[in-house]
Structure formats: structure tokens, C-alpha cells
Coordinates of C-alpha atoms in Angstrom, one line a residue:
M1 CA -19.2 9.3 -24.9
A2 CA -18.7 9.3 -21.1
K3 CA -17.9 11.9 -18.5
I4 CA -15.2 10.6 -16.2
I5 CA -13.5 11.9 -13.1
V6 CA -9.9 10.7 -12.6
T7 CA -8.4 11.4 -9.2
A8 CA -4.8 10.5 -8.0
G9 CA -2.9 11.0 -4.8
P10 CA -0.4 13.9 -5.3
V11 CA 2.7 11.8 -5.8
P12 CA 4.3 10.9 -9.1
G13 CA 3.8 7.2 -8.6
H14 CA 0.1 7.7 -8.5
V15 CA -0.3 10.6 -10.9
V16 CA 1.8 9.2 -13.8
P17 CA -0.2 6.0 -14.4
L18 CA -3.6 7.8 -14.0
A19 CA -2.4 10.5 -16.3
A20 CA -1.8 7.8 -18.9
V21 CA -5.3 6.6 -18.3
A22 CA -6.8 10.1 -18.6
A23 CA -4.8 10.7 -21.8
D24 CA -6.1 7.5 -23.4
L25 CA -9.7 8.2 -22.5
T26 CA -9.6 11.8 -23.9
E27 CA -8.0 10.4 -27.1
R28 CA -11.0 8.1 -27.4
G29 CA -13.3 11.1 -27.2
H30 CA -14.4 10.9 -23.6
E31 CA -14.7 14.0 -21.4
V32 CA -12.3 13.7 -18.4
L33 CA -11.8 15.9 -15.3
F34 CA -8.6 15.3 -13.5
Y35 CA -8.6 16.0 -9.7
T36 CA -5.3 16.0 -8.0
G37 CA -2.7 18.3 -6.3
A38 CA -2.1 21.7 -7.9
Q39 CA 1.6 21.0 -8.6
F40 CA 0.5 18.4 -11.2
E41 CA -1.8 20.8 -13.1
G42 CA 0.5 20.9 -16.1
Q43 CA 0.7 17.1 -16.3
A44 CA -3.0 16.7 -15.9
R45 CA -3.9 19.3 -18.6
R46 CA -1.4 17.7 -21.0
T47 CA -3.7 14.6 -21.0
G48 CA -6.5 16.7 -22.6
A49 CA -8.5 16.6 -19.4
R50 CA -10.1 19.5 -17.5
F51 CA -8.3 20.1 -14.2
A52 CA -9.6 20.6 -10.7
P53 CA -7.0 21.1 -7.9
Y54 CA -7.2 19.8 -4.4
P55 CA -8.7 22.3 -1.8
A56 CA -5.9 24.2 -0.2
E57 CA -6.2 22.5 3.2
V58 CA -5.2 19.1 1.8
E59 CA -2.6 20.3 -0.7
P60 CA 0.8 18.6 0.0
T61 CA 2.4 22.0 -0.2
S62 CA 0.5 23.2 2.9
A63 CA 2.3 24.0 6.1
E64 CA 0.3 21.3 7.9
F65 CA 1.1 18.7 5.4
Q66 CA 4.8 19.5 5.4
A67 CA 4.9 19.4 9.2
A68 CA 3.2 16.0 9.1
F69 CA 5.7 14.7 6.5
L70 CA 8.7 15.7 8.7
E71 CA 7.0 13.9 11.7
R72 CA 6.5 10.8 9.5
E73 CA 10.2 10.7 8.6
K74 CA 11.2 9.9 12.2
L75 CA 8.9 6.8 12.4
A76 CA 9.7 3.1 12.2
P77 CA 8.4 1.3 9.2
F78 CA 5.2 -0.1 10.8
D79 CA 4.4 3.2 12.5
R80 CA 5.0 5.0 9.2
M81 CA 2.5 2.7 7.4
T82 CA -0.2 3.5 10.0
F83 CA 0.7 7.2 9.9
D84 CA 0.2 7.2 6.1
L85 CA -3.1 5.4 6.4
T86 CA -4.5 7.7 9.0
R87 CA -2.9 11.1 8.5
F88 CA -2.4 11.1 4.7
G89 CA -5.2 8.6 3.8
A90 CA -8.2 8.9 6.1
D91 CA -7.9 12.4 7.6
P92 CA -8.2 14.3 4.3
A93 CA -11.0 12.0 3.1
P94 CA -13.9 14.2 4.2
V95 CA -12.5 17.2 2.3
H96 CA -12.1 15.1 -0.8
D97 CA -15.5 13.5 -0.4
K98 CA -17.1 17.0 -0.2
R99 CA -15.2 18.3 -3.1
L100 CA -16.0 15.2 -5.3
Q101 CA -19.7 15.8 -4.5
E102 CA -19.3 19.4 -5.7
L103 CA -17.5 18.3 -8.8
L104 CA -20.1 15.7 -9.6
A105 CA -22.9 18.3 -9.3
E106 CA -21.3 20.4 -12.1
F107 CA -19.7 17.5 -14.0
P108 CA -22.1 14.5 -13.8
A109 CA -19.6 11.7 -14.4
T110 CA -20.8 8.2 -14.9
V111 CA -17.4 6.8 -13.7
V112 CA -14.9 7.8 -11.1
I113 CA -11.4 6.3 -11.5
S114 CA -9.1 6.5 -8.5
D115 CA -5.9 5.0 -7.1
L116 CA -6.3 2.1 -4.6
T117 CA -5.6 4.1 -1.4
S118 CA -8.2 6.9 -1.9
F119 CA -10.4 6.8 1.1
G120 CA -12.1 9.9 -0.1
T121 CA -13.8 8.2 -3.0
M122 CA -15.2 5.2 -1.0
P123 CA -18.3 7.1 0.3
L124 CA -19.5 7.4 -3.4
A125 CA -20.0 3.7 -3.4
L126 CA -21.2 3.3 0.2
R127 CA -24.0 5.9 0.0
A128 CA -26.0 4.4 -2.9
P129 CA -26.3 1.1 -4.7
R130 CA -24.7 0.6 -8.1
G131 CA -26.8 2.1 -10.8
E132 CA -27.8 5.1 -8.7
R133 CA -24.3 6.6 -8.5
P134 CA -21.1 6.8 -10.6
L135 CA -19.3 3.5 -11.1
L136 CA -16.2 3.4 -8.9
V137 CA -13.1 2.0 -10.5
Y138 CA -9.8 1.6 -8.5
I139 CA -6.5 1.2 -10.2
G140 CA -4.2 -1.2 -8.2
M141 CA -0.8 0.5 -8.3
A142 CA 0.4 -1.3 -5.2
P143 CA 0.3 -5.0 -4.3
P144 CA -3.3 -6.1 -3.5
P145 CA -3.7 -5.7 0.3
F146 CA -6.9 -7.7 0.8
D147 CA -6.8 -10.8 2.9
S148 CA -6.9 -14.3 1.5
V149 CA -6.8 -17.8 2.7
D150 CA -4.0 -18.4 0.1
T151 CA -1.6 -15.7 1.3
A152 CA 0.2 -14.4 4.3
P153 CA -1.2 -11.3 6.1
F154 CA -0.4 -8.1 4.1
G155 CA 2.6 -6.0 5.2
P156 CA 5.6 -8.1 6.4
G157 CA 6.4 -9.4 2.9
L158 CA 6.0 -13.1 3.6
L159 CA 5.6 -15.6 0.9
P160 CA 2.4 -17.6 0.5
P161 CA 2.0 -20.7 2.7
T162 CA 3.0 -24.0 1.4
T163 CA 2.2 -26.2 4.4
D164 CA -0.6 -26.6 6.9
E165 CA 1.8 -25.4 9.6
E166 CA 2.5 -22.2 7.7
R167 CA -1.2 -21.6 7.2
A168 CA -1.8 -22.0 11.0
R169 CA 1.1 -19.6 11.7
Y170 CA -0.3 -17.0 9.3
N171 CA -3.8 -17.3 10.9
G172 CA -2.2 -16.5 14.2
M173 CA -0.4 -13.6 12.7
R174 CA -3.7 -12.2 11.4
V175 CA -5.0 -12.0 14.9
Q176 CA -1.8 -10.3 16.0
M177 CA -1.9 -7.8 13.1
G178 CA -5.5 -7.1 13.8
A179 CA -4.5 -6.0 17.2
M180 CA -1.6 -4.0 15.8
F181 CA -3.8 -2.2 13.4
A182 CA -6.7 -1.7 15.9
D183 CA -6.0 2.0 16.6
A184 CA -5.7 2.7 12.9
Q185 CA -8.9 0.8 12.2
E186 CA -10.8 2.7 14.9
H187 CA -9.4 6.0 13.6
I188 CA -10.5 5.3 10.0
E189 CA -13.9 4.0 11.1
A190 CA -14.5 7.3 12.9
V191 CA -13.5 9.3 9.8
F192 CA -16.0 7.3 7.8
S193 CA -18.7 7.9 10.4
S194 CA -18.1 11.6 10.1
M195 CA -18.9 11.3 6.4
G196 CA -22.2 9.6 7.2
V197 CA -21.1 6.1 6.0
T198 CA -19.9 2.9 7.6
L199 CA -16.5 1.3 6.7
P200 CA -17.3 -2.3 5.8
G201 CA -14.8 -4.3 7.8
F202 CA -11.0 -4.2 7.8
F203 CA -9.7 -1.2 5.8
F204 CA -7.3 -3.3 3.7
N205 CA -10.2 -5.5 2.6
A206 CA -12.5 -2.5 2.0
M207 CA -10.0 -1.2 -0.6
A208 CA -10.9 -4.2 -2.7
T209 CA -14.6 -4.8 -1.8
V210 CA -16.0 -1.2 -1.9
P211 CA -15.1 -0.2 -5.5
D212 CA -17.0 -1.9 -8.3
H213 CA -13.8 -2.8 -10.0
L214 CA -10.2 -3.2 -8.8
L215 CA -8.0 -3.3 -11.9
Q216 CA -4.5 -4.5 -10.9
L217 CA -1.5 -3.1 -12.8
T218 CA 0.4 -6.4 -13.1
V219 CA 0.0 -9.9 -14.5
P220 CA -0.8 -13.2 -12.8
A221 CA 2.8 -14.4 -13.0
F222 CA 3.8 -11.6 -10.6
E223 CA 0.9 -11.9 -8.1
Y224 CA 0.0 -14.6 -5.6
P225 CA -3.0 -16.8 -6.7
R226 CA -6.1 -16.2 -4.7
S227 CA -9.1 -18.6 -4.7
D228 CA -11.2 -16.0 -2.9
A229 CA -10.5 -12.7 -4.7
P230 CA -13.3 -10.2 -4.8
Q231 CA -15.6 -10.3 -7.8
G232 CA -14.4 -7.0 -9.3
F233 CA -10.7 -7.9 -9.1
R234 CA -8.8 -8.5 -12.3
F235 CA -5.4 -8.1 -13.9
I236 CA -4.9 -5.6 -16.7
G237 CA -1.2 -5.6 -17.2
S238 CA 1.0 -2.5 -16.8
L239 CA 0.4 1.0 -18.1
P240 CA 3.2 2.5 -20.2
A241 CA 4.0 6.0 -19.2
A242 CA 3.3 8.8 -21.7
P243 CA 6.4 9.6 -23.7
D244 CA 8.6 12.3 -22.2
R245 CA 9.3 14.4 -25.3
D246 CA 11.1 17.1 -23.2
F247 CA 13.8 14.7 -22.0
E248 CA 17.2 15.4 -23.6
R249 CA 19.5 12.5 -23.6
P250 CA 22.8 13.3 -21.8
D251 CA 26.2 12.9 -23.5
W252 CA 26.8 9.6 -21.7
W253 CA 23.8 7.9 -23.2
A254 CA 25.9 6.2 -25.9
D255 CA 27.7 4.4 -23.1
L256 CA 24.5 2.4 -22.5
S257 CA 24.9 0.7 -25.9
S258 CA 28.4 -0.6 -25.2
D259 CA 29.2 -4.3 -24.5
R260 CA 29.3 -3.8 -20.8
P261 CA 26.2 -4.7 -18.7
V262 CA 24.1 -1.7 -17.6
V263 CA 23.0 -1.5 -14.0
V264 CA 20.4 1.1 -13.1
V265 CA 19.9 2.0 -9.4
T266 CA 17.1 4.1 -8.0
Q267 CA 15.2 4.9 -4.9
G268 CA 12.2 6.1 -6.8
T269 CA 10.5 9.4 -6.5
A270 CA 9.2 9.2 -2.9
E271 CA 11.8 7.6 -0.7
N272 CA 14.8 9.5 -2.1
N273 CA 15.5 12.0 0.5
D274 CA 18.4 9.9 1.8
L275 CA 20.3 8.4 -1.1
S276 CA 22.8 6.7 1.2
Q277 CA 20.2 4.0 1.7
L278 CA 20.7 2.2 -1.7
V279 CA 22.1 4.5 -4.4
V280 CA 25.4 5.2 -2.7
P281 CA 26.0 1.6 -1.5
T282 CA 25.3 0.4 -5.1
L283 CA 27.8 2.9 -6.5
R284 CA 30.4 1.7 -4.0
A285 CA 29.7 -1.9 -4.6
L286 CA 30.1 -1.8 -8.3
A287 CA 32.9 0.8 -8.6
D288 CA 35.4 -1.7 -9.8
A289 CA 33.0 -3.9 -11.7
D290 CA 33.0 -4.2 -15.5
V291 CA 29.6 -2.6 -15.7
T292 CA 28.1 0.8 -16.5
I293 CA 26.1 2.2 -13.6
V294 CA 23.3 4.8 -14.0
A295 CA 22.1 6.3 -10.7
A296 CA 18.6 7.6 -11.4
T297 CA 18.0 9.7 -8.3
G298 CA 14.5 11.0 -9.2
R299 CA 15.3 14.5 -8.1
A300 CA 17.0 17.5 -9.7
D301 CA 19.5 17.9 -6.8
G302 CA 20.1 14.1 -6.6
P303 CA 23.5 14.0 -8.4
D304 CA 24.8 16.7 -6.1
M305 CA 23.6 14.8 -3.0
V306 CA 25.3 11.6 -4.3
R307 CA 28.6 13.5 -4.9
A308 CA 28.5 14.9 -1.4
E309 CA 28.0 11.4 0.1
L310 CA 30.9 10.1 -2.0
D311 CA 33.1 13.1 -1.1
G312 CA 33.2 13.9 -4.8
E313 CA 34.7 10.5 -5.7
V314 CA 32.2 9.3 -8.2
P315 CA 33.2 5.9 -9.7
A316 CA 34.5 6.2 -13.2
N317 CA 32.0 3.7 -14.5
A318 CA 29.0 5.6 -13.1
H319 CA 26.7 8.3 -14.4
L320 CA 24.5 10.4 -12.0
A321 CA 21.1 11.6 -13.2
G322 CA 18.1 13.4 -11.8
F323 CA 14.9 12.5 -13.7
V324 CA 15.3 9.8 -16.4
P325 CA 12.3 8.3 -18.2
F326 CA 12.4 4.6 -17.4
E327 CA 10.6 3.9 -20.6
Q328 CA 13.8 5.0 -22.4
L329 CA 16.3 3.9 -19.9
L330 CA 15.2 0.4 -18.9
P331 CA 15.2 -1.1 -22.4
L332 CA 19.0 -0.6 -22.2
A333 CA 19.4 -2.1 -18.7
D334 CA 20.6 -5.5 -17.6
V335 CA 19.7 -5.1 -13.9
L336 CA 17.5 -2.7 -11.9
V337 CA 18.6 -2.2 -8.3
T338 CA 15.6 -0.6 -6.6
N339 CA 14.0 0.0 -3.3
A340 CA 11.0 -1.9 -4.6
G341 CA 8.6 0.8 -5.7
Y342 CA 5.7 -1.1 -7.4
G343 CA 5.6 1.1 -10.6
G344 CA 9.3 0.9 -11.2
V345 CA 9.3 -2.9 -10.7
Q346 CA 6.5 -3.3 -13.1
T347 CA 8.2 -1.2 -15.7
A348 CA 11.4 -3.2 -15.4
L349 CA 9.5 -6.5 -15.8
R350 CA 7.6 -5.1 -18.8
H351 CA 11.0 -4.7 -20.4
G352 CA 12.2 -8.1 -19.2
V353 CA 14.8 -6.6 -16.8
P354 CA 15.6 -8.6 -13.7
L355 CA 16.0 -7.0 -10.3
V356 CA 17.8 -6.6 -7.0
V357 CA 15.3 -5.2 -4.5
A358 CA 15.8 -3.6 -1.1
G359 CA 12.8 -1.9 0.8
E360 CA 11.3 -1.8 4.2
T361 CA 8.6 0.9 4.2
E362 CA 5.0 1.2 2.9
D363 CA 4.3 -1.7 0.6
K364 CA 7.9 -2.3 -0.4
P365 CA 8.4 -5.5 1.6
E366 CA 5.4 -7.0 -0.3
V367 CA 6.8 -5.9 -3.7
A368 CA 10.2 -7.3 -2.8
A369 CA 8.6 -10.6 -1.8
R370 CA 6.8 -10.9 -5.1
V371 CA 10.2 -10.4 -6.9
E372 CA 11.6 -13.3 -4.9
W373 CA 8.5 -15.4 -5.4
S374 CA 8.4 -14.9 -9.2
G375 CA 12.1 -15.7 -9.6
T376 CA 12.8 -12.3 -11.3
G377 CA 15.4 -11.0 -8.8
V378 CA 17.2 -11.1 -5.5
N379 CA 15.5 -9.7 -2.4
L380 CA 17.9 -8.1 0.1
H381 CA 15.3 -7.9 2.9
T382 CA 16.5 -4.5 4.0
A383 CA 16.3 -0.9 3.0
R384 CA 20.0 -0.3 3.9
P385 CA 22.0 -3.2 2.5
E386 CA 25.7 -3.6 3.0
V387 CA 28.0 -2.8 0.1
A388 CA 29.1 -6.4 -0.1
A389 CA 25.5 -7.7 -0.2
V390 CA 24.7 -5.4 -3.1
R391 CA 27.7 -6.6 -5.1
I392 CA 26.9 -10.3 -4.4
A393 CA 23.3 -9.8 -5.5
V394 CA 24.1 -7.9 -8.7
D395 CA 26.7 -10.5 -9.7
E396 CA 24.2 -13.3 -9.0
V397 CA 21.5 -11.7 -11.2
L398 CA 24.0 -10.9 -14.0
N399 CA 25.6 -14.3 -14.0
D400 CA 22.5 -16.6 -13.5
P401 CA 20.4 -16.6 -16.7
Q402 CA 17.4 -17.9 -14.8
Y403 CA 16.6 -14.4 -13.5
R404 CA 16.4 -12.9 -16.9
K405 CA 14.5 -15.9 -18.2
C406 CA 11.8 -15.4 -15.5
A407 CA 11.7 -11.7 -16.2
G408 CA 11.3 -12.5 -19.9
E409 CA 8.5 -14.8 -19.2
I410 CA 6.6 -12.1 -17.3
Q411 CA 7.5 -9.6 -20.1
R412 CA 5.7 -12.0 -22.6
Q413 CA 2.7 -12.2 -20.4
Y414 CA 2.5 -8.4 -20.2
A415 CA 2.4 -8.4 -24.0
E416 CA -0.9 -10.3 -23.9
Y417 CA -2.7 -7.6 -22.0
R418 CA -4.3 -4.4 -23.3
P419 CA -4.8 -2.3 -20.2
F420 CA -6.2 0.8 -21.9
D421 CA -8.7 -1.3 -23.8
A422 CA -9.8 -3.0 -20.6
I423 CA -10.4 0.3 -18.8
A424 CA -12.2 1.8 -21.8
E425 CA -14.5 -1.2 -22.1
I426 CA -15.6 -0.7 -18.5
I427 CA -16.1 3.0 -19.1
E428 CA -18.1 2.6 -22.3
R429 CA -20.3 -0.1 -20.8
A430 CA -21.1 2.1 -17.9
A431 CA -21.8 5.0 -20.2
A432 CA -24.2 2.9 -22.2
V433 CA -26.1 1.8 -19.1
G434 CA -26.1 5.3 -17.6

């Protein structure tokens, strides 16, 4: 049996999938230590793992973090991305690197499993060759950011090139984006130097080339083909979330089994501070439609926020909810309207649910572009769609069976994958060698 450290950024979209990994590994008899933010201690311990909290200075509840988050909210989408990469990604890396070394001294793990954006784990692989250190396994819970001759530059959400002219244009864009990211690259390189290691090339590429394995939480039908992907890159399907046994179904749950189509709308658990972006326009767009709407706000005060935006006039065909387990909700849905969070989109497709996507920040344009490319939904190309645009898109997805057909084809491909077995195989092979 192996000793494994699992570490996840302190946001639900990162913790939930890695908690599922940790739970599976402990059930297989492995010894797991879960390193993440203190607010997720209960969730981490429920996996059967030991728990180690972040040092106080990098806790998301710290005053410094909260001030940075407020500063972030004022930024344009590109500036927000570079802010996240530098302030929330690179700057805490030396603290995490030091703490991981301390944890490894007392808990000599043969494998470290991390989310894709964890700069703090990269030094483990950069300081020593494979075989003289823990195996580093990244879980790809966002679209693969590494460069390829077969794709557009990562970020703007452009579809893969189909002509020589597009390839030439994308090559020019790579030069421009290199200049746009130059300050962030220099900043991240300096942070790595402070840890006594050298960042090998462009940071987006390093996320794929530094770890020994990059296990992508999707299937080939939802990801652009790449002829030059790194050796350790592979698809493993999507991880089902652990069952939420504490969830009590509301009184309106029976409405979801009526003859009317069910439309779920969400802004996820991260970009849900302003529900007027997508949730409220969707409620207004479908207020007179012959559908049942579920607004899954992802926060306890979300229903009250929506009521305030609507001046208390909630459509009669709508139900407002805080936290609703998608594993229970989406099997009953006909369409998911979402701001293109990667995990929520994968969950929808795993259940064969087509989509309407609207997102502009972080990786969301890239997720939305893959929805468009795969034929599984309509991409609105904005984070704040007009009410009329939402209505047209939802009607299109409901009335054109091709979207559900494409989503169903991806659902069948998911059924061919065994993600927990794939991860366990890597773990157990490393333990046998170590």
C-alpha cells in the first residue's frame, strides 16, 4: 500500500474532485494525507484521509487574501487571469513548497496528487529526477493550457485551425500573447528562482511538462486533438462526486419529474457573487416558457439575492436553490445554462445533458469553445447575455435534437472510462517501484 499526499486549491471546484480521489484511494487501503484550506477540513476527513491545513499566511480566509480578492473583482478578464496566476498561483508557492517538504519528512509519500494550477508542487519534480522523489500527478480539472501546433493559443476561446491561413494567424497571436503574458512570466520565473529551481519555459506549458502525469478529467470527444501532447498526458473521463447524503430534497423536487422540460441555470461556486450576470437573465428569459427552471445559485444566500434582483417577482415556473448536488439534479435536466465552469460542464455531459454556456473569465472562454466545437450546446460568447439571447439559445437546444445527440455520444464515451482505476494503477505502480 502507498502513502499519498493529495493537495487541492481551496475552492470547491478543486477540492470536490480531489476529495473523490482521496476517498477512493483510502477505500483501496492506501494511506492518504489531504493538504488544503482549513475550511475544507471536514470534507477532507470524510474521505478517510489525514488532514493538514494550509499555513495561516496563505489561507483564503486571511485578511491579505480577502483584500486581494476584492482587488481582483475590479479587473478586466485578461488582467484577472494574470492576477490569479501571479497573486493566487505563484506568490503562495514558496509557502506551499516549504510545507510540502515538511509534510514529506514526516509522511514519506511515494506520490503527490495535485490540481493542475498548483505552482507549489512543481519544485518537487524540478529538484530531483524521477525515482529520487515522489511521483507528481496532476489532475486536469480545467482545459489543457499547453501549446500545440493543432490548436489556437490558450485563453481567448478560439476553435482549432482548419486552414493554413488560420494557422498562420494563430502563430502570430502566439507572439502577441507571449508579449501580453511577459510580465506574468517574469514574475513566476522570479518566484521559482526564490525556491531554488528554474521554471522550464512558458508557465502554461510547464503545467503539462513538469508533472510526471497529467490526467485530464474529460474524454477525447470533448477535447481538441493534439499530435504533440506531452508524454504523460492522458484522458481518464470524469470523476463522479461523492454522494451528498446530507442533502434534503425540497418540496418542489417532484416538479422535476413532470412532462415539462427542466432547465437548470447556475454560475457555479466561484463566480456567483453577482447573479445578475446569468441566473437572473435566464429566469427572465424563460418566465413565460413551458419549462421548469431551477436556479442553482451555489450559495446559501443565493435565493435571497435573486429575489432582490427580481424585486420579489420570481417567475411561477422557477425554483430558487442554494446548494444542490448536480449528481442528483442533472439526471433530471434537459438543458444546463451555465457560465462554463469545467466541472459543471463535465457533469452535465456525463449525464448526457446539452448546454447553453456564457463565460468570459479564467478558463471559461476555452470551456465554452469546446462546447461549441463538440456540438453539445450553444456558446453565447459573453458573461452577461441579453435576455432575448438566452431565450433563443435555450429554445434552440430544446428543439434541435442534434445537441442532445452529441451530448449523448459523449456520455457513452464517458461510460468507457474508469478514472479511479486509472489513478490507482499509477499509484500502485509507483508504490511497487518505490
